[in-house]
Short mmCIF file of C-alpha atoms and ligand atoms in Angstrom, two decimals:
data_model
loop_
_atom_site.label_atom_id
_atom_site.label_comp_id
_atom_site.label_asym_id
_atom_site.label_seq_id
_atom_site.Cartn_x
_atom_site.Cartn_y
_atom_site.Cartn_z
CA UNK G 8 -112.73 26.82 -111.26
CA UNK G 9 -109.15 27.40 -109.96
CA UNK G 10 -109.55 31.36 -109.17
CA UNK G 11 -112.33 30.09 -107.59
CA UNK G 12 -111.29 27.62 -105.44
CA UNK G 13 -108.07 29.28 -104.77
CA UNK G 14 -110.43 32.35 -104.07
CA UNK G 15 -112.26 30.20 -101.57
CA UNK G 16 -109.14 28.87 -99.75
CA UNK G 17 -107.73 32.28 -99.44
CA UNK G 18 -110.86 33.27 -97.49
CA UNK G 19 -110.94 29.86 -95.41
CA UNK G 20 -107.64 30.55 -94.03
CA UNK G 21 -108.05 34.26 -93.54
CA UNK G 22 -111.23 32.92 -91.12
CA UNK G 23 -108.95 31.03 -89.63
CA UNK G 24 -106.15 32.84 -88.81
CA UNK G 25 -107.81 36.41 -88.88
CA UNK G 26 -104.61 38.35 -87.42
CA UNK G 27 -101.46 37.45 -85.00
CA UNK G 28 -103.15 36.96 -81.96
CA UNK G 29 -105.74 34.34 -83.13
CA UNK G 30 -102.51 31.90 -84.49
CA UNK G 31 -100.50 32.81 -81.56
CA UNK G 32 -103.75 31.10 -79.75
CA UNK G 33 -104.01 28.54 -82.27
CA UNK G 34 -100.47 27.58 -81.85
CA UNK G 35 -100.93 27.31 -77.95
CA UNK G 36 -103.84 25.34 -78.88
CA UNK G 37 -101.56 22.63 -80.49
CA UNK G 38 -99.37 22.87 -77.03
CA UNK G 39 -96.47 24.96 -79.61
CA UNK G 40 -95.87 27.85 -77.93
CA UNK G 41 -94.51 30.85 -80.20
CA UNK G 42 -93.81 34.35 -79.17
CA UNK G 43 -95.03 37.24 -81.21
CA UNK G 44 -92.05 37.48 -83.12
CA UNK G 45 -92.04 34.20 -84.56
CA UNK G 46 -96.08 33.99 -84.53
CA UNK G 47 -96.17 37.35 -86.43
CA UNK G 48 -93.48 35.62 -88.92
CA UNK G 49 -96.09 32.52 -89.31
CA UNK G 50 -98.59 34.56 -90.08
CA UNK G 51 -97.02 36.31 -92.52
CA UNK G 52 -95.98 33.29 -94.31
CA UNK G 53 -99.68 32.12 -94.26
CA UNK G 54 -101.75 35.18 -95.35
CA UNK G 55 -98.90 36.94 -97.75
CA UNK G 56 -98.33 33.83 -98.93
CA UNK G 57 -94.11 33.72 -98.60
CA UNK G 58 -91.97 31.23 -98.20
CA UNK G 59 -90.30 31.55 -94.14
CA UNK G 60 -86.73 30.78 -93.54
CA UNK G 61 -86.72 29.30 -89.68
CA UNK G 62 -83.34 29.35 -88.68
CA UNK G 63 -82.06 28.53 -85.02
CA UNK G 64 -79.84 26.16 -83.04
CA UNK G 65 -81.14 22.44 -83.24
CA UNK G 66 -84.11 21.94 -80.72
CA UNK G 67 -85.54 25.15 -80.88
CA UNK G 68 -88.63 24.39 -82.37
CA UNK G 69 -88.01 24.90 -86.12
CA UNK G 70 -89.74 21.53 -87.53
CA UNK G 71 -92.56 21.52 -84.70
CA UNK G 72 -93.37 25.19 -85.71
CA UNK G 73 -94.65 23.68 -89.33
CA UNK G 74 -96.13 20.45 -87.44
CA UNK G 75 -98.04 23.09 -85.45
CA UNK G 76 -99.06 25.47 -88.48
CA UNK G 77 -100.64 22.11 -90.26
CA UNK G 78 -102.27 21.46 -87.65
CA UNK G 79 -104.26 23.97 -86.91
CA UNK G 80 -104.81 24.54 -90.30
CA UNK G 81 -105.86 21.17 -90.59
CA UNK G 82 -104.25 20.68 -93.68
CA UNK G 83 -101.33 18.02 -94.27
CA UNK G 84 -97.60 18.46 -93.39
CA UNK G 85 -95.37 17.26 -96.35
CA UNK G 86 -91.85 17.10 -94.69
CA UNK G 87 -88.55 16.42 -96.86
CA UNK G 88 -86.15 16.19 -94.71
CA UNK G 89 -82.70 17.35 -96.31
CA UNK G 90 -79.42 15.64 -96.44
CA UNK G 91 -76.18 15.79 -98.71
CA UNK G 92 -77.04 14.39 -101.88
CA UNK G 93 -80.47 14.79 -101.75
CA UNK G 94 -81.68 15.19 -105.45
CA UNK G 95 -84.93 15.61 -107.63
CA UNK G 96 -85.84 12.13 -107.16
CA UNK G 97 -86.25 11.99 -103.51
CA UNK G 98 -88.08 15.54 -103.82
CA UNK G 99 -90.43 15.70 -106.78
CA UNK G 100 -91.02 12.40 -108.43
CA UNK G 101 -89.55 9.07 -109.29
CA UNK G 102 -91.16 6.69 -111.97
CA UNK G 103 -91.39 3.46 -110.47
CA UNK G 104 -89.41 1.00 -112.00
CA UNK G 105 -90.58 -2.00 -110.22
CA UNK G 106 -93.47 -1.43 -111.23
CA UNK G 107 -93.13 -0.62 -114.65
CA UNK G 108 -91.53 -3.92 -115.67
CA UNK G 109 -94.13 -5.62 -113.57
CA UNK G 110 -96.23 -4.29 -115.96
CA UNK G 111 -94.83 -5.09 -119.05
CA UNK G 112 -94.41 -8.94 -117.94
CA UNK G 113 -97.88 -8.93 -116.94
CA UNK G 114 -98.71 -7.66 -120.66
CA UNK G 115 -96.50 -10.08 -122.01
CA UNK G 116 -98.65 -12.97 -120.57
CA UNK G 117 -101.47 -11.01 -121.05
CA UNK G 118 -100.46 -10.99 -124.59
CA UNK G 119 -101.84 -7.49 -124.65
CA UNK G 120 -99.24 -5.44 -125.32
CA UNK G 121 -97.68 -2.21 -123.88
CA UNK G 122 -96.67 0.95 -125.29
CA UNK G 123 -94.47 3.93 -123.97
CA UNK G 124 -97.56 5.84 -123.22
CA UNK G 125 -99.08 3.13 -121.32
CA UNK G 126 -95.81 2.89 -118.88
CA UNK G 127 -95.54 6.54 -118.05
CA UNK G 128 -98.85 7.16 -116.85
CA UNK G 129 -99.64 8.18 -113.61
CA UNK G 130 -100.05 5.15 -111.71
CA UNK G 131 -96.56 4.65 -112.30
CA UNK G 132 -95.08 7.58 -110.73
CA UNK G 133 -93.68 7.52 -107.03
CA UNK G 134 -94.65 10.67 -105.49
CA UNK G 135 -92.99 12.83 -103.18
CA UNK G 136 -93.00 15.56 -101.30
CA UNK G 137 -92.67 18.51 -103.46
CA UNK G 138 -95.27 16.88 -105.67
CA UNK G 139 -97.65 16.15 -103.35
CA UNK G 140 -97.41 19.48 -102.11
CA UNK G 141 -98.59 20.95 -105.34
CA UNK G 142 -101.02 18.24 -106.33
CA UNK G 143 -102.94 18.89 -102.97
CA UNK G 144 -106.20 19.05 -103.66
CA UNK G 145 -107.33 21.38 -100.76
CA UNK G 146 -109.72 22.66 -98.93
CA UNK G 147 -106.71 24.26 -97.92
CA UNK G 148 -102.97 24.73 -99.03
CA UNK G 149 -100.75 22.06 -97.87
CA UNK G 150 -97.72 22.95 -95.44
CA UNK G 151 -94.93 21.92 -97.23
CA UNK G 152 -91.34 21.79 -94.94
CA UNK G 153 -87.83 21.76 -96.12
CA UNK G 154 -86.44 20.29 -93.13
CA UNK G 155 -82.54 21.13 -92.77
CA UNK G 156 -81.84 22.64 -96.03
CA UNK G 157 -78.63 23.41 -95.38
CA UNK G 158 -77.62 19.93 -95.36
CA UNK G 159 -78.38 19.70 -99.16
CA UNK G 160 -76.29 20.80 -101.36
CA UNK G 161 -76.74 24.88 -103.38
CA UNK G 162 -78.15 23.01 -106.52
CA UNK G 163 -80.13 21.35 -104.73
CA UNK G 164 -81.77 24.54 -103.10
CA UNK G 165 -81.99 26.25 -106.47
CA UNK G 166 -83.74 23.48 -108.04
CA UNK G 167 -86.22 23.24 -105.55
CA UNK G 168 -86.76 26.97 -104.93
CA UNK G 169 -87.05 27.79 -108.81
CA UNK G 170 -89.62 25.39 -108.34
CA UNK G 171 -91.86 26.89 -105.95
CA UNK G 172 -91.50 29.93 -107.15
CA UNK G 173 -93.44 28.94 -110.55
CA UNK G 174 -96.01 26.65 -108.37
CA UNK G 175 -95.66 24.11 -111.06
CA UNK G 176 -93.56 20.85 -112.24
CA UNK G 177 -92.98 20.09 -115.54
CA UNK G 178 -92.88 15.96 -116.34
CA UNK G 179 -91.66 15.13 -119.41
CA UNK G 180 -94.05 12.32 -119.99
CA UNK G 181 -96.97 13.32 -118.31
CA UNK G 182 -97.09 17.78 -119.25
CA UNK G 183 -96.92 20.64 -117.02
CA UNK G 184 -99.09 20.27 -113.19
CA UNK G 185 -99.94 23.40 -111.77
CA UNK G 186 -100.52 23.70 -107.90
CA UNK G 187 -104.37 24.95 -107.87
CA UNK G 188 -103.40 25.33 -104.03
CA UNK G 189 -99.60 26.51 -103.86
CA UNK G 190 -98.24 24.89 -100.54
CA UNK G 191 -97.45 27.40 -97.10
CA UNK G 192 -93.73 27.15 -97.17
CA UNK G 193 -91.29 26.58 -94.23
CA UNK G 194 -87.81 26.07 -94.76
CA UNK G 195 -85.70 25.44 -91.65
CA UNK G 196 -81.64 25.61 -91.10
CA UNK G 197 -79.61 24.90 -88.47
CA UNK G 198 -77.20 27.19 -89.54
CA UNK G 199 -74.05 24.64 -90.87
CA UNK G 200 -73.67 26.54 -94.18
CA UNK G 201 -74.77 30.05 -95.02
CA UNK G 202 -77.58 30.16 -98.00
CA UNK G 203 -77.87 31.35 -100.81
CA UNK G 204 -78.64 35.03 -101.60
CA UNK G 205 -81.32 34.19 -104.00
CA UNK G 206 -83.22 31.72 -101.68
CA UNK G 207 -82.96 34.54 -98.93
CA UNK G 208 -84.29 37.28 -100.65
CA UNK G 209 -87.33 35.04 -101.52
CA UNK G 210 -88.14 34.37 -98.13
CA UNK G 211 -89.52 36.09 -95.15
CA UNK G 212 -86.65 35.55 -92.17
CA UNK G 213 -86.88 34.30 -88.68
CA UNK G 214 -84.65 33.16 -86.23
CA UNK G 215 -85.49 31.43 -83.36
CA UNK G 216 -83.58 32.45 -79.57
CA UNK G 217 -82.49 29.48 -76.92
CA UNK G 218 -85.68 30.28 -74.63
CA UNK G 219 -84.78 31.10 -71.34
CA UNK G 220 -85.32 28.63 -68.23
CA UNK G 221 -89.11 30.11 -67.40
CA UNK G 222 -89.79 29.70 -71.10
CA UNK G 223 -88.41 25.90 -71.18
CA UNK G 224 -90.52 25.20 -67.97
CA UNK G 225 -93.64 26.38 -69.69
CA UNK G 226 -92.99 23.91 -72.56
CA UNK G 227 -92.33 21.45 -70.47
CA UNK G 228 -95.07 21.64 -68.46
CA UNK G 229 -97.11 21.42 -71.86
CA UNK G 230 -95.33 18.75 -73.18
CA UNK G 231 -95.52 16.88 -70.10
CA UNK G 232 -98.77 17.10 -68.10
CA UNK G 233 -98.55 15.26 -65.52
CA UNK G 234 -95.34 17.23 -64.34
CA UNK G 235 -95.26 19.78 -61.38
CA UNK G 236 -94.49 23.81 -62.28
CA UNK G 237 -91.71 23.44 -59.79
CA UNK G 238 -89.80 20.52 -60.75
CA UNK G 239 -90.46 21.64 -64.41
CA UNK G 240 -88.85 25.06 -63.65
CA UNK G 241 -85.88 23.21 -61.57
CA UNK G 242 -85.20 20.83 -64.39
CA UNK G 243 -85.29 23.83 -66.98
CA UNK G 244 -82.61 25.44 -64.48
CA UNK G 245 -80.52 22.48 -64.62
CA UNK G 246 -80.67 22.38 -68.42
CA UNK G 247 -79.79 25.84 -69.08
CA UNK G 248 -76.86 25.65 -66.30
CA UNK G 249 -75.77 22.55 -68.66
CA UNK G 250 -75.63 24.78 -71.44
CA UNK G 251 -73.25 26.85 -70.21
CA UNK G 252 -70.25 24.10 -70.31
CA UNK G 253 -68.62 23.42 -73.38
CA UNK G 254 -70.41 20.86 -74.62
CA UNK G 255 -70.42 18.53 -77.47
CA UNK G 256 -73.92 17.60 -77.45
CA UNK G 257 -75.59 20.23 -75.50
CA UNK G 258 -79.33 19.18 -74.14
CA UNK G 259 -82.25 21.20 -75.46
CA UNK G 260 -86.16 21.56 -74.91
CA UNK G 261 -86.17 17.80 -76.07
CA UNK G 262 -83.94 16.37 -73.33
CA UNK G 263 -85.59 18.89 -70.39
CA UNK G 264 -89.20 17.17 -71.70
CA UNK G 265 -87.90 13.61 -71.66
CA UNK G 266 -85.86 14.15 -68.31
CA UNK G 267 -89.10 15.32 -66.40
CA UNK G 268 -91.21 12.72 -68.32
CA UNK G 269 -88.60 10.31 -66.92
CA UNK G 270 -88.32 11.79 -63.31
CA UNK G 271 -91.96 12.14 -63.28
CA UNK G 272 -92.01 7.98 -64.16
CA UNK G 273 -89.80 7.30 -61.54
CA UNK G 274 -92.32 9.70 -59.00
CA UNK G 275 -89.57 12.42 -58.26
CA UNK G 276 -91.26 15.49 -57.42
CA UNK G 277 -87.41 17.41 -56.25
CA UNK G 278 -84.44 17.40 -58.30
CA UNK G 279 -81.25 16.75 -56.20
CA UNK G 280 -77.84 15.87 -57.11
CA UNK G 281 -78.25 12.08 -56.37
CA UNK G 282 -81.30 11.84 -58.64
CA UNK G 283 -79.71 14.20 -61.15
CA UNK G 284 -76.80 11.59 -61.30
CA UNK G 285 -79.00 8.53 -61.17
CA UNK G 286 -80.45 10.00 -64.09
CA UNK G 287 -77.77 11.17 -66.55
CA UNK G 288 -78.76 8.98 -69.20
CA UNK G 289 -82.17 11.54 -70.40
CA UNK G 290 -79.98 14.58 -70.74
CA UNK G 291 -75.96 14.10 -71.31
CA UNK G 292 -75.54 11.28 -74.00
CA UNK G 293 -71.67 11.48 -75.03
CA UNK G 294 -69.03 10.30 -73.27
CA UNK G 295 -66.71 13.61 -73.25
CA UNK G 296 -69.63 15.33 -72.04
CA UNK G 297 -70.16 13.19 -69.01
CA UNK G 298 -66.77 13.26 -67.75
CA UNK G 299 -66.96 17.19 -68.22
CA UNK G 300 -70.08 17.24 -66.08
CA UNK G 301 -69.09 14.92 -64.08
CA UNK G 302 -66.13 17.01 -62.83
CA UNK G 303 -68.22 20.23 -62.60
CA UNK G 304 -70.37 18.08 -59.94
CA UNK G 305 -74.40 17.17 -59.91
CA UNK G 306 -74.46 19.88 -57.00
CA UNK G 307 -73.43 22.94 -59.20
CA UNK G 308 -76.00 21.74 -61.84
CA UNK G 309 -78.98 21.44 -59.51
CA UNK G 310 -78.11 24.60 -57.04
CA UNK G 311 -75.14 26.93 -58.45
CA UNK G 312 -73.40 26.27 -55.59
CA UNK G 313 -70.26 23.45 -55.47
CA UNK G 314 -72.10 21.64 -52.79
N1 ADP Q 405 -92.06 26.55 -78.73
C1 ADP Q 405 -92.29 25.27 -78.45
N2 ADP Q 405 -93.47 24.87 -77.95
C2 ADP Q 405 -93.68 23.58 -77.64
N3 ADP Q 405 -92.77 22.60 -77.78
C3 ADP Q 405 -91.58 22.93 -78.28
C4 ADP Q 405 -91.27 24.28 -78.63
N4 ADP Q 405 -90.00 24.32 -79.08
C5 ADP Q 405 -89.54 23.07 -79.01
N5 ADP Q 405 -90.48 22.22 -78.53
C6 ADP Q 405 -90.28 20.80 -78.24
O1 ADP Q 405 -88.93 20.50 -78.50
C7 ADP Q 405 -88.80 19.42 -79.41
C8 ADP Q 405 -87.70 19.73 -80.39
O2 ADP Q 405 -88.13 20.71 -81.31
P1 ADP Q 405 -87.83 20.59 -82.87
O3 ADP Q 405 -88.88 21.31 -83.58
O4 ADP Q 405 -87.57 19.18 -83.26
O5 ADP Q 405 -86.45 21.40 -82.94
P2 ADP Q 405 -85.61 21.81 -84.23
O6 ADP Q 405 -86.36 21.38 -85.44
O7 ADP Q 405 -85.43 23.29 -84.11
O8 ADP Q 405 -84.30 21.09 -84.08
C9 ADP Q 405 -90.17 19.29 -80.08
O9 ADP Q 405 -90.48 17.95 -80.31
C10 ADP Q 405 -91.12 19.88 -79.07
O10 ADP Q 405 -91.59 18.85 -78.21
MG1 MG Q 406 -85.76 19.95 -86.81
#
């Protein structure tokens, strides 16, 4: 019955993502534009099966890239996002406490008496994501995504990748559960902290380039409909002129769709250095930053030129 289903799965997905060009399509589908690097990566990850290691700068697209994949998959997105001192708890399973001693009280007036057995059972148990990744039942293998691993700590990533790689959690109290389905795997980084060897050699590897303006304006312009292709280009010129100060907090794809969501709000169909300033709030949001932008001038950001 597993083979068979797993058997079946395999097949579902192949229909569905028959070769690059079909998930680079689905992708655009979703509005997530990849380019055939990265879509050939996703692909790989999906038919080899393999875990991916999406690294990049923050805002590049690493997290939406697994939102995407589930979604055209139509299968759920499990997301653990990473932080320091993230443990087994918060990833595979609790048992739930509260619970459990709700239970014994209510035996206790029940008069019906509880036993260990009866308290570790699976009603009890608090589910998350790396669980539910391998309990999903199908059609189709879940996309599981370790958001930001590099924010957890390297015992952390061991534990969890010694994990996957057997497609199975062992519970003391409840015996061994087997993924019939194991999850599509996405693992993203932001770079803070170099990985370890063993998780890298496990995974396929793809890093994700700052697009270019012409590539910002055409997510944009996704992102944000009811925009024009001209002020979506200008405001992706703006954003990538930004990028060239020394910033703290420099904008990404994020701040050049909410900037033209707000200009677009506010009816601005031209980008000038008075609106630009008017409007510093959707794209520069530190202090230092500000005064450093300030001092380079709204004209150089909207034209190149010192005005
Ligand atoms: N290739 C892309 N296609 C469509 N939208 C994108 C793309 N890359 C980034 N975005 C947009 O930028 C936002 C930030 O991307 P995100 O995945 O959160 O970045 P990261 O996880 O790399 O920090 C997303 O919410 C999405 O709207
Ligand atoms: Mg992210």
């Amino acid at each position: 019955m597993t083979t068979a289903a797993r058997a079946g799965a395999e097949e579902d997905v192949r229909r569905r993502v028959p070769d690059v060009g079909s998930l680079m399509a689905a992708l655009d589908g979703t509005n997530y534009l990849a380019d055939v690097g990265l879509a050939t990566a996703l692909f790989l990850a999906v038919r080899l099966p393999q875990p991916i290691l999406l690294e990049g700068e923050a805002g590049v697209g690493k997290t939406e890239a697994a939102k995407a994949l589930a979604e055209l998959l139509d299968t759920p997105l499990y997301r653990l996002q990473c932080y320091e001192g993230i443990d087994a708890g918060e990833a595979l399973y609790e048992w739930n406490h509260q619970r459990q001693l709700l239970g014994i009280r209510l035996a206790e007036v029940r008069d019906t008496g509880v036993t260990e057995t009866d308290l570790f059972a699976p009603q009890y148990l608090l589910r998350r994501p790396l669980l539910q990744a391998l309990e999903h039942p199908g059609p189709r293998p879940a996309v599981l995504l370790l958001d930001e691993i590099d924010r957890a700590d390297a015992e952390f990533e061991a534990f969890t990748f010694e994990l996957l790689a057997e497609s199975a959690v062992t519970i003391p109290e409840l015996g061994t559960i087997r993924a019939t389905h194991p999850p599509i795997v996405i693992l993203t980084s932001n770079r803070t902290r170099d990985l370890h060897d063993a998780l890298t050699r496990r995974c396929l590897y793809h890093w994700i380039d700052y697009p270019g303006p012409a590539r910002i304006a055409e997510i944009v312009r996704r992102r944000v409909p009811a925009s024009s292709g001209p002020l979506a280009l200008q405001a992706a010129a703006v954003i990538t002129r930004l990028r060239t100060l020394d910033l703290a907090k420099p904008p990404g794809i994020s701040e050049a769709i909410d900037w033209v969501s707000a200009l677009s709000v506010l009816g601005v169909e031209r980008i000038d250095p008075g609106i630009t300033e008017q409007t510093w709030g959707s794209i520069v949001k530190n202090r230092d930053d500000l005064q450093l932008v300030g001092s380079r001038g709204a004209a150089w950001l909207v034209d190149g030129t010192d005005g």
